XYZ file of N, CA, C and O in Angstrom:
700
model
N 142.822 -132.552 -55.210
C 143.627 -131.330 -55.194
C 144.960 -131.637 -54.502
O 144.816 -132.392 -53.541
N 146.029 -131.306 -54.705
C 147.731 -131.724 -54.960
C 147.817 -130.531 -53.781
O 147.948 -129.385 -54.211
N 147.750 -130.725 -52.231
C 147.582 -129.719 -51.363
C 149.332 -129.604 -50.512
O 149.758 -129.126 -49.461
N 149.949 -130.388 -51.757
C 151.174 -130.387 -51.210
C 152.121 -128.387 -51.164
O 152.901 -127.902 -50.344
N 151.741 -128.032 -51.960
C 152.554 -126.305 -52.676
C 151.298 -125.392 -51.895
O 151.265 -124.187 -52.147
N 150.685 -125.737 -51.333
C 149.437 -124.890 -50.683
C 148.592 -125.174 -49.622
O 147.864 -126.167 -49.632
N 148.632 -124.309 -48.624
C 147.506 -124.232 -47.625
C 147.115 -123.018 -47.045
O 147.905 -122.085 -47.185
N 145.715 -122.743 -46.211
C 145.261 -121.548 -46.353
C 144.388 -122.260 -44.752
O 144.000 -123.393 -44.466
N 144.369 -121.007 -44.053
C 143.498 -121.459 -42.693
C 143.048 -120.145 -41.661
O 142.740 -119.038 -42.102
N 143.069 -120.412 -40.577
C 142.736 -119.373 -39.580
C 144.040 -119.511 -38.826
O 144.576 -120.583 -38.545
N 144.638 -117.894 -38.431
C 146.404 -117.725 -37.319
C 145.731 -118.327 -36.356
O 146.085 -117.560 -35.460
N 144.989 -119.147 -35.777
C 144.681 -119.746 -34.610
C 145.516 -121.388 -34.523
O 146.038 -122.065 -33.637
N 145.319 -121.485 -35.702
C 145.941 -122.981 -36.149
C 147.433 -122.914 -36.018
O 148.205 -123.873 -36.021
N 147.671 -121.879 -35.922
C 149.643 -121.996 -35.223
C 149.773 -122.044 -33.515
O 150.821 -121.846 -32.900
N 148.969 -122.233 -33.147
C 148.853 -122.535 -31.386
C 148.764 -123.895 -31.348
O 149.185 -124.536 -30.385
N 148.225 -124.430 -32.360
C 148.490 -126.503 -32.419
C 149.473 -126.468 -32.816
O 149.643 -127.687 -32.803
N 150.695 -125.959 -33.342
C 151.978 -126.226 -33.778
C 153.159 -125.583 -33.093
O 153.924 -124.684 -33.443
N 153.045 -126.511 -31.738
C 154.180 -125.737 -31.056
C 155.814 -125.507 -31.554
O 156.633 -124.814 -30.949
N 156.023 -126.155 -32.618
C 157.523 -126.225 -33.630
C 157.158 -124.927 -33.962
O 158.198 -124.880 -34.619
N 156.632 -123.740 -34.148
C 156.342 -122.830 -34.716
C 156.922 -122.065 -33.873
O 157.658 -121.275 -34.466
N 156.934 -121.912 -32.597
C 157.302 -121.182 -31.637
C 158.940 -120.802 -31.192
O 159.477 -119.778 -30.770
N 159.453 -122.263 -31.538
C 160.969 -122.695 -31.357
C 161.314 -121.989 -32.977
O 160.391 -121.985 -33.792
N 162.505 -121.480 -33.322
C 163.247 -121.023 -34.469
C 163.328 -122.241 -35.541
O 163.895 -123.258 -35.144
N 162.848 -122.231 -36.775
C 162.718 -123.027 -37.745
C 163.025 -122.357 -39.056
O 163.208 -121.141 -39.088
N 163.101 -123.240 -40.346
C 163.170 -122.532 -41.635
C 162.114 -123.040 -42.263
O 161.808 -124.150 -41.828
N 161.489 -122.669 -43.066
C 160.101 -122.736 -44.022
C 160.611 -123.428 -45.479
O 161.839 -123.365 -45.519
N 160.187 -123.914 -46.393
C 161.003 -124.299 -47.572
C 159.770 -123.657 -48.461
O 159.753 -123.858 -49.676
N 158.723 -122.868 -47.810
C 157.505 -122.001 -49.085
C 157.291 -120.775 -48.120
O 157.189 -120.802 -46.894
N 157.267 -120.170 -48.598
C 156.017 -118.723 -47.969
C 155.401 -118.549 -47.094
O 154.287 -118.746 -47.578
N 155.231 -118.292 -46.014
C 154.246 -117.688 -45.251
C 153.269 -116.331 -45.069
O 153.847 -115.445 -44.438
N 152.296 -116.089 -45.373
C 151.305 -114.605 -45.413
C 150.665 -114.742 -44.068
O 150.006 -115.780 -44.006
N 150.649 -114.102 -43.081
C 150.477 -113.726 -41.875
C 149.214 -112.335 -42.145
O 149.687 -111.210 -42.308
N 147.909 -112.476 -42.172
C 147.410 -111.345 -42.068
C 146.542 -111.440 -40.447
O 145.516 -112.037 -40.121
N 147.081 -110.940 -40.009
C 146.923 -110.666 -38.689
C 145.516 -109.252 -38.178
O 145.477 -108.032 -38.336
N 144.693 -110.127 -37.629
C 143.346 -108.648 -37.456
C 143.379 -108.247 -35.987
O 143.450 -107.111 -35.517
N 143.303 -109.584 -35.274
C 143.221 -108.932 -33.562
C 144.525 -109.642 -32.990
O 144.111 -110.723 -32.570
N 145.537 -109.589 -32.824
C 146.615 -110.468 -32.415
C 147.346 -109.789 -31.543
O 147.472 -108.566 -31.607
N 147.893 -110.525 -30.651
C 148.961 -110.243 -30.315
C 150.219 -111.272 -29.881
O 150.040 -112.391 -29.400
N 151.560 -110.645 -30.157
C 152.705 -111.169 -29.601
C 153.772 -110.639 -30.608
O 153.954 -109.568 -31.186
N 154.465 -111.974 -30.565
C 156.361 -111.569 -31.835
C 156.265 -112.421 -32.111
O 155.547 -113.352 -31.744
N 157.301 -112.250 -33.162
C 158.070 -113.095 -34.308
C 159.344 -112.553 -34.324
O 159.717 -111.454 -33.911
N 159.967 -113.445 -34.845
C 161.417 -113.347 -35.073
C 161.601 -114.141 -36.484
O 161.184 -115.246 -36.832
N 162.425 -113.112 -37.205
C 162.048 -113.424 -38.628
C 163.692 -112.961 -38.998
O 164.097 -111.802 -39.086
N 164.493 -114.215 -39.185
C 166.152 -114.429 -39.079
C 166.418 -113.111 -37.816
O 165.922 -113.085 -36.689
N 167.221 -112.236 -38.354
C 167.690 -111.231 -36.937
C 166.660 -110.113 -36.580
O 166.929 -109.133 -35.887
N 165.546 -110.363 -37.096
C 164.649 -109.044 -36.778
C 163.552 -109.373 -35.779
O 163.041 -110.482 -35.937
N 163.090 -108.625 -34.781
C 162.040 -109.083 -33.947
C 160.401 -108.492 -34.095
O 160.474 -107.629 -33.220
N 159.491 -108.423 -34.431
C 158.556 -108.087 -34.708
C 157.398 -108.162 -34.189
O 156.683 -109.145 -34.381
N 157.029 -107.140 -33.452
C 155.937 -107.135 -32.414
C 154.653 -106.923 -33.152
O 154.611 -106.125 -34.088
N 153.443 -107.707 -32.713
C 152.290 -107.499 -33.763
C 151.330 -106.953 -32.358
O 151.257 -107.521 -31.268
N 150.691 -105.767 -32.756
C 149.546 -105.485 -31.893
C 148.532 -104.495 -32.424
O 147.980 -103.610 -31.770
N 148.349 -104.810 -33.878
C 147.799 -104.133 -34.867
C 147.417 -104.878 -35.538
O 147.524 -106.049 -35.172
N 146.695 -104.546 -37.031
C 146.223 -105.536 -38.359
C 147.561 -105.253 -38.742
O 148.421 -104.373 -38.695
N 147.359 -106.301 -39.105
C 149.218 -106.254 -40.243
C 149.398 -107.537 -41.051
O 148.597 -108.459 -40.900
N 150.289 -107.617 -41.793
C 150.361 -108.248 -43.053
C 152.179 -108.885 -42.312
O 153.029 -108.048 -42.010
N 152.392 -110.127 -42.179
C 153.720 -110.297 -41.626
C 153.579 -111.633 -43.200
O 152.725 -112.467 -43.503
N 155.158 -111.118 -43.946
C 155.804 -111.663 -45.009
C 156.662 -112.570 -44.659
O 157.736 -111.995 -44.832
N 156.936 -113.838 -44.198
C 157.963 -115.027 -44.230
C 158.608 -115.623 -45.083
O 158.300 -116.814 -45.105
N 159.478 -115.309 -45.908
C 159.831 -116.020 -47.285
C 160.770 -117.497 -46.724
O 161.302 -117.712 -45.635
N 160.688 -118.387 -48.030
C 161.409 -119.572 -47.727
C 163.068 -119.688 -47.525
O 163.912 -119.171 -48.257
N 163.189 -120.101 -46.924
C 165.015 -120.486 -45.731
C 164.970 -119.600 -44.844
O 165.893 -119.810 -44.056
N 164.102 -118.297 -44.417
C 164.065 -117.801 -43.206
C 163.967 -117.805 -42.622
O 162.819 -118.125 -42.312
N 164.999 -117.454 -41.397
C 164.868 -118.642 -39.483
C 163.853 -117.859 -39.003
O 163.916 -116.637 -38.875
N 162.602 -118.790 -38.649
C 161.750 -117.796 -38.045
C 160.929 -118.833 -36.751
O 160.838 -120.052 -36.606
N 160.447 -117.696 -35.992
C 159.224 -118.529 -34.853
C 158.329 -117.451 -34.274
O 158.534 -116.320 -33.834
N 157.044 -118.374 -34.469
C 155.885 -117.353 -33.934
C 155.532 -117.538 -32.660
O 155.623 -118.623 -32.085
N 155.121 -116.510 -32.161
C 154.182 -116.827 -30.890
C 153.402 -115.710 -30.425
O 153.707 -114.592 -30.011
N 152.012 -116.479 -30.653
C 151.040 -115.356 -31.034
C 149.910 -115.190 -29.637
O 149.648 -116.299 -29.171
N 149.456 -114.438 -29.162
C 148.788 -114.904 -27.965
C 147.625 -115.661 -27.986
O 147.274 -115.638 -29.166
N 146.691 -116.434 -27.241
C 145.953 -117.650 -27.601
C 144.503 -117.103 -28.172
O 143.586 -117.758 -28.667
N 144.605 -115.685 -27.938
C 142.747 -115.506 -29.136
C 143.161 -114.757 -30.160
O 142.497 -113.742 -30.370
N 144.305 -115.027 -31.035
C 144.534 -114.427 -32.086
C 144.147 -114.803 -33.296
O 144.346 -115.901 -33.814
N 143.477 -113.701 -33.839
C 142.582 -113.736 -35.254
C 143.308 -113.295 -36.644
O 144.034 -112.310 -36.774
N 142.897 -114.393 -37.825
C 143.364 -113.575 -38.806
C 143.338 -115.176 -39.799
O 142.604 -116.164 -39.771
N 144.458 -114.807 -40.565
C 144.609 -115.602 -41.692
C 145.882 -116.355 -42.325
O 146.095 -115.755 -43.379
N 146.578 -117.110 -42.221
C 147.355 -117.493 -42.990
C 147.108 -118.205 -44.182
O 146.052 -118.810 -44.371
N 148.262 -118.152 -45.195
C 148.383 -118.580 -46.513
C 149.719 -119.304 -46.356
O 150.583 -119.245 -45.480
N 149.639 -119.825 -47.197
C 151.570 -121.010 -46.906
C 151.119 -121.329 -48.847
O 150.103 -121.685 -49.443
N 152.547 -120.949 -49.249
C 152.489 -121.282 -51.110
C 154.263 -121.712 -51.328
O 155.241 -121.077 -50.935
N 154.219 -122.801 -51.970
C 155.614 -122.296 -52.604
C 155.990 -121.337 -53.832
O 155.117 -120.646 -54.356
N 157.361 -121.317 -54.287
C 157.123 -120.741 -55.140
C 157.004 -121.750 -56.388
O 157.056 -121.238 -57.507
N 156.850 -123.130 -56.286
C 156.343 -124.029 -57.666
C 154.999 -123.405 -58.103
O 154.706 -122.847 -59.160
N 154.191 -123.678 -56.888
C 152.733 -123.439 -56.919
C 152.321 -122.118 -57.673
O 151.401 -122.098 -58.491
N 153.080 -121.004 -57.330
C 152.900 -119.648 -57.643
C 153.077 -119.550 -59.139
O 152.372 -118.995 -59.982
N 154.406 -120.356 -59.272
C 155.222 -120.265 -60.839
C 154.372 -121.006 -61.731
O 154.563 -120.945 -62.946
N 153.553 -121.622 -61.289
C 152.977 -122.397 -62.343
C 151.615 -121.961 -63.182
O 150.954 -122.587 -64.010
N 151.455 -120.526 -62.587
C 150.095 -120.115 -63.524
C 150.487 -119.641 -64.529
O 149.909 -120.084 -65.521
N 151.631 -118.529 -64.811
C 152.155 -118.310 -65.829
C 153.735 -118.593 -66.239
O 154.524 -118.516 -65.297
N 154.224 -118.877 -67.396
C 155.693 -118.671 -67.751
C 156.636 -117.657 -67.085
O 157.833 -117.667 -66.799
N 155.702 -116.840 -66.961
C 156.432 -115.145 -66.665
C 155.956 -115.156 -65.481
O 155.465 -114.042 -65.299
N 155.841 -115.727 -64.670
C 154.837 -115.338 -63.456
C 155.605 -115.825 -62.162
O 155.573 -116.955 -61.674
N 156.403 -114.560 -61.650
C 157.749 -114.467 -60.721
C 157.368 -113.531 -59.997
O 156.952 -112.383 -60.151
N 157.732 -114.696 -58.611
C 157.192 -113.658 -56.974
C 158.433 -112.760 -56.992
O 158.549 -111.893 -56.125
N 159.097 -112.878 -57.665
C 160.503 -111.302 -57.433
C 160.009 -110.004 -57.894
O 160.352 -108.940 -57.379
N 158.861 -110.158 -59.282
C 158.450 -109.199 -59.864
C 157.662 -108.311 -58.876
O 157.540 -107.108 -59.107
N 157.043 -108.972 -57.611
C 156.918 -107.922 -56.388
C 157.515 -107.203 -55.718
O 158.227 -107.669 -54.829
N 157.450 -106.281 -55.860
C 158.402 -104.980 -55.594
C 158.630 -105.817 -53.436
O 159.654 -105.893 -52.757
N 157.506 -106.146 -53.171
C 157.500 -106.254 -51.586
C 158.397 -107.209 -51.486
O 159.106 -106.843 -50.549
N 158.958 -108.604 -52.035
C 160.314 -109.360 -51.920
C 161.101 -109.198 -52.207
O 161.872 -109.914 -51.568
N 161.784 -108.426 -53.120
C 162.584 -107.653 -53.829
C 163.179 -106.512 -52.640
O 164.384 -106.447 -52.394
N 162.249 -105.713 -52.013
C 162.678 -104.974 -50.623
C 163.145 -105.653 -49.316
O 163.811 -105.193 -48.389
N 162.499 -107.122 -49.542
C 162.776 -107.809 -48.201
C 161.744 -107.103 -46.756
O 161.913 -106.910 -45.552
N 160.489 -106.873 -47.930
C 159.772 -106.380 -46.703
C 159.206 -107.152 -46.027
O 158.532 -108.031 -46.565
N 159.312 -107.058 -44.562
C 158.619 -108.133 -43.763
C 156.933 -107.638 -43.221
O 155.968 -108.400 -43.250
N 156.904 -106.468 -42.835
C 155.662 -106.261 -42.400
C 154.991 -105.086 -42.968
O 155.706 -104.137 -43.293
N 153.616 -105.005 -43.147
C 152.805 -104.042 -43.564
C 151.520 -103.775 -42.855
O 150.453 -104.374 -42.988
N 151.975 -102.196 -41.638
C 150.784 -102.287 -40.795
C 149.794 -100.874 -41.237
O 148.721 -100.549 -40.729
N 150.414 -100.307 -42.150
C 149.408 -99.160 -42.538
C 148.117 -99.594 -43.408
O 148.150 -99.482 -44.633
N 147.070 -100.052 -42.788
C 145.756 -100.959 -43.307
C 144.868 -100.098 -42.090
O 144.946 -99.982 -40.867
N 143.772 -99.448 -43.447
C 142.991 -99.080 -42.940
C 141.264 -99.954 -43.053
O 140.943 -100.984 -43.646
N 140.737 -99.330 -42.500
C 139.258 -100.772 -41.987
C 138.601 -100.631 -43.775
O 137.596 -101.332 -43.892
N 138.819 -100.207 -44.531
C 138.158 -100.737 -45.987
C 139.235 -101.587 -46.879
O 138.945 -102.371 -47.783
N 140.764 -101.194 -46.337
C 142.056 -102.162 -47.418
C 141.927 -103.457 -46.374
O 142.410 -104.506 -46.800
N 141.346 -103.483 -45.103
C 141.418 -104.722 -44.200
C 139.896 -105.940 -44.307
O 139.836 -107.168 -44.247
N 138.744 -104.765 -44.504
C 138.015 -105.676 -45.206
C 137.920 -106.070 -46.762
O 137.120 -106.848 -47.283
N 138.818 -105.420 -47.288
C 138.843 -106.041 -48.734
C 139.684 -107.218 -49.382
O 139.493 -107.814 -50.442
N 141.003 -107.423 -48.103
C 141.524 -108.529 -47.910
C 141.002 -109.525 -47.483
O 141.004 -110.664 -47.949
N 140.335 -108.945 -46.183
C 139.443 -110.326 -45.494
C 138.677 -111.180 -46.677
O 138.733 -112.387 -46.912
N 137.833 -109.978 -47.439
C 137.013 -111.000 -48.497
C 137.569 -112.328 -49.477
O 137.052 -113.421 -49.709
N 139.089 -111.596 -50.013
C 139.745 -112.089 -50.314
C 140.351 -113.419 -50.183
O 140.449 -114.291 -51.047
N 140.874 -113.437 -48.540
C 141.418 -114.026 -47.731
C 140.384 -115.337 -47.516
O 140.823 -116.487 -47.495
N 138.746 -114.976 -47.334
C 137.848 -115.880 -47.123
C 137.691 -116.666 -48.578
O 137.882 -117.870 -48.746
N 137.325 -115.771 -49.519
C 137.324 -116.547 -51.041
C 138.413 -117.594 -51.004
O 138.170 -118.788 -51.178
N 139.094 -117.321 -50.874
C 140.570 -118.322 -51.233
C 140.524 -119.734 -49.930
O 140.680 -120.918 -50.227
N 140.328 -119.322 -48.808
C 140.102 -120.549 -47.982
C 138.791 -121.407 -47.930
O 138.720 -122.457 -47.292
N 137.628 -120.803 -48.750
C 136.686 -121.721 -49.190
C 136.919 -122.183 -50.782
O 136.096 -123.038 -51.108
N 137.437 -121.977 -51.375
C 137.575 -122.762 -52.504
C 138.469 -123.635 -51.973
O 138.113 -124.813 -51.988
N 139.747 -123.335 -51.414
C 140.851 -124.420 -50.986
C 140.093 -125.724 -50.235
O 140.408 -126.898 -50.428
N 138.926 -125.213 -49.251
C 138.015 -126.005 -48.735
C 137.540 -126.997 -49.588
O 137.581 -128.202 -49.337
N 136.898 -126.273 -51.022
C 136.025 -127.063 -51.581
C 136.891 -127.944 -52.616
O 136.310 -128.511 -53.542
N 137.886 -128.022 -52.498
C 138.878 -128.968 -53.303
C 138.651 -129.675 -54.913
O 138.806 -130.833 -55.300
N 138.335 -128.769 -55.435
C 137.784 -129.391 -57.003
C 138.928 -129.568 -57.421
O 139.959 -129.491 -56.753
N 138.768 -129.970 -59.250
C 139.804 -130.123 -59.870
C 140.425 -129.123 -60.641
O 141.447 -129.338 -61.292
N 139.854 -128.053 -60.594
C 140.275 -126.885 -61.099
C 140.978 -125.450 -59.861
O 141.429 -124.313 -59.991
N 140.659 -126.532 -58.586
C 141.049 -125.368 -57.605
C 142.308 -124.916 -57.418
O 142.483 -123.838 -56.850
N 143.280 -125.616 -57.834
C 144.374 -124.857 -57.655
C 144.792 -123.564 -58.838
O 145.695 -122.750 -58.644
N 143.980 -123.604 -59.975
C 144.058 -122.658 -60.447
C 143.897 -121.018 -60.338
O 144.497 -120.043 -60.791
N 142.338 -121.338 -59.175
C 141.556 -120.388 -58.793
C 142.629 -119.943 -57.477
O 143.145 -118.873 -57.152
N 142.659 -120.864 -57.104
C 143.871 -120.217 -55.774
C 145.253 -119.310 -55.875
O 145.757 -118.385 -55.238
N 145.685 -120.365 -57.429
C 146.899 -119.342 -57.653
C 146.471 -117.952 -58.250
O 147.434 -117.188 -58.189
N 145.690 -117.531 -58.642
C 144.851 -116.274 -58.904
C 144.232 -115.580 -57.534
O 144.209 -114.355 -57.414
N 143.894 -116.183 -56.846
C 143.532 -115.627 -55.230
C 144.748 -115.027 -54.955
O 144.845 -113.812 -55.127
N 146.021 -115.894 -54.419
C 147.429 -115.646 -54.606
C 147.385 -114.310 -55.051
O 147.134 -113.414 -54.245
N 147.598 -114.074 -56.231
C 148.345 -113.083 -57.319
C 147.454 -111.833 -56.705
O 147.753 -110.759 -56.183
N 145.766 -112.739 -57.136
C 145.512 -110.881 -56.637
C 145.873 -110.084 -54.895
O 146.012 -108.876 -54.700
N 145.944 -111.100 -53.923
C 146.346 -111.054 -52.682
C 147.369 -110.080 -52.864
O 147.178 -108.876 -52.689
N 148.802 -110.748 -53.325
C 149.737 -109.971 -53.653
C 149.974 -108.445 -54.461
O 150.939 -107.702 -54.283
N 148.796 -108.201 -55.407
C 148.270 -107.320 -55.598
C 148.067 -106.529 -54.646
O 148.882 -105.718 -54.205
N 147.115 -106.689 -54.319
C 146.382 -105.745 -53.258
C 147.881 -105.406 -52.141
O 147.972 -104.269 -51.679
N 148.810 -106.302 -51.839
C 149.725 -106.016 -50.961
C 150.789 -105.170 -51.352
O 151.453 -104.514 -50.549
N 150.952 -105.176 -52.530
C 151.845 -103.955 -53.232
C 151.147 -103.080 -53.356
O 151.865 -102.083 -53.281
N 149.838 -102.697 -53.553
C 148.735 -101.457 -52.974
C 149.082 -100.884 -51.796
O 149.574 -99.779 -51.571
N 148.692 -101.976 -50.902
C 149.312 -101.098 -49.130
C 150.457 -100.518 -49.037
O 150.662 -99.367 -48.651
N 151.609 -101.687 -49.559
C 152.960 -100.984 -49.111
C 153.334 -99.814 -50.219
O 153.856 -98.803 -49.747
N 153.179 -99.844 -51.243
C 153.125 -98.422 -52.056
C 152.549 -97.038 -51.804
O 153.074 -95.943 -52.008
N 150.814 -97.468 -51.096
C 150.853 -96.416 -50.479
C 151.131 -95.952 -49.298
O 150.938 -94.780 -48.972
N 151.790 -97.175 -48.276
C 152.706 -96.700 -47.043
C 154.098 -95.882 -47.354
O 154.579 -94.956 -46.701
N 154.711 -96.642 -48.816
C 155.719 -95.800 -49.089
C 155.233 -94.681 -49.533
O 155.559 -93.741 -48.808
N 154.460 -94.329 -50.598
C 153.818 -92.863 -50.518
C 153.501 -91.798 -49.375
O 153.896 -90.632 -49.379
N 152.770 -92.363 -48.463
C 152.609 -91.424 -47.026
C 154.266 -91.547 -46.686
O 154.811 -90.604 -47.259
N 155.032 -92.178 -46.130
C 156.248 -92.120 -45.845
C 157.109 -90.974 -46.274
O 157.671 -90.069 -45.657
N 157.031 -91.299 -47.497
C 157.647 -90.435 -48.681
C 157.384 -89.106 -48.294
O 158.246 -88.476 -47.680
N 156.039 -88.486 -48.648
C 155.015 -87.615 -48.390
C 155.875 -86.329 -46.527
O 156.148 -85.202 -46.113
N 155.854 -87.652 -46.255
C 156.293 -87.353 -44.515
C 157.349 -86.858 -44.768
O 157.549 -85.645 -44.705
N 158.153 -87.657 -45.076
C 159.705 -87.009 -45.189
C 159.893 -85.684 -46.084
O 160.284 -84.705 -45.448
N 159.698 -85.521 -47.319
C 159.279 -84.344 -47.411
C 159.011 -83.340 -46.946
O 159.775 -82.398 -46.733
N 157.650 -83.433 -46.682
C 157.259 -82.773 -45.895
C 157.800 -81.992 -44.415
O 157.334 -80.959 -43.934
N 158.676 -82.647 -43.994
C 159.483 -82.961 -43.032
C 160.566 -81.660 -43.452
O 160.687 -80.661 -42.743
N 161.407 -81.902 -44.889
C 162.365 -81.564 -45.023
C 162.129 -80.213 -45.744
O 163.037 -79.558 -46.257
N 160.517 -79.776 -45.732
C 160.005 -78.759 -46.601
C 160.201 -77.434 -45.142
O 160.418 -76.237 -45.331
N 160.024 -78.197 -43.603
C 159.161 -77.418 -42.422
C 160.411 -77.299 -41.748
O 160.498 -76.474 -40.838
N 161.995 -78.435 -42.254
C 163.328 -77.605 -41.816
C 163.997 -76.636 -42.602
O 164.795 -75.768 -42.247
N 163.460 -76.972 -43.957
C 163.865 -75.376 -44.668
C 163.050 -74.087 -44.705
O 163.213 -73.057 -45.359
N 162.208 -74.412 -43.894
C 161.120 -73.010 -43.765
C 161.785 -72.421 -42.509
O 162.016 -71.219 -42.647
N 162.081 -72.830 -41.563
C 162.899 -72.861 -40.362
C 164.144 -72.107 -40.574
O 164.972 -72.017 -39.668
């Protein structure tokens, strides 16, 4: 398996990589799903405090550095976009509405959208484990549906959002 466009592990494994901590650029992806964590990131000029489940988005040339506190749980994914592009012709990480926004984080995850990732999240790091010759296929499909499911959350965060504001602007014109 060609583990060069892909890797998949436990957020614990960024505490052996102290370059992670210092400001760097990525040349693939980073997926940050974060369950018990804490600390920041700095992700080019934005600072981002994690002390929730959350979903932290790193795209490639972005100056970034983590530092996460030392019993932090969860999941990373690292893809380029070769790896991604190569399941289909048509098959473009822009077509996600979530890079296209430049969204970096997604913390509205409730305990059934957080275990349905986890499952996810585990499928994909035991096949990557089991390294066949067909695994990178299955991964870039882990991938896709991952990303799936992540335009789920943030759609319906923008929905409640939405919802709010509204709502909001329904209770100053009643006023």
């Amino acid at each position: 398996i060609d583990v060069q466009h892909f890797w998949t592990g436990n957020l614990s494994v960024l505490q052996d990589l102290p370059n992670m901590q210092h400001p760097h650029k990525n040349d693939f992806y980073m997926l940050l799903f974060t369950v018990d964590a804490s600390g920041r990131l700095q992700i080019d000029t934005e600072e981002i405090c994690v002390a929730e489940p959350s979903i932290i988005i790193i795209e490639p040339g972005c100056v970034n550095s983590i530092v996460l506190g030392e019993n932090a749980s969860g999941k990373v994914i690292c893809f380029s976009e070769a790896f991604f592009s190569l399941r289909y012709n048509n098959n473009i990480l822009n077509h996600f509405s979530l890079f296209q926004k430049k969204q970096r984080i997604i913390t509205s995850i409730d305990n059934d959208q957080l275990e349905r990732l986890n499952k996810l999240l585990q499928m994909a790091e035991e096949e990557f484990a089991r390294k066949l010759s067909d695994s990178l296929k299955v991964l870039r499909s882990y991938v896709n549906i991952i990303l799936f499911e992540m335009e789920r959350l943030l759609s319906t965060a923008y929905s409640i959002q939405k919802n709010d504001l509204n709502s909001e602007k329904i209770q100053q014109f009643k006023k």
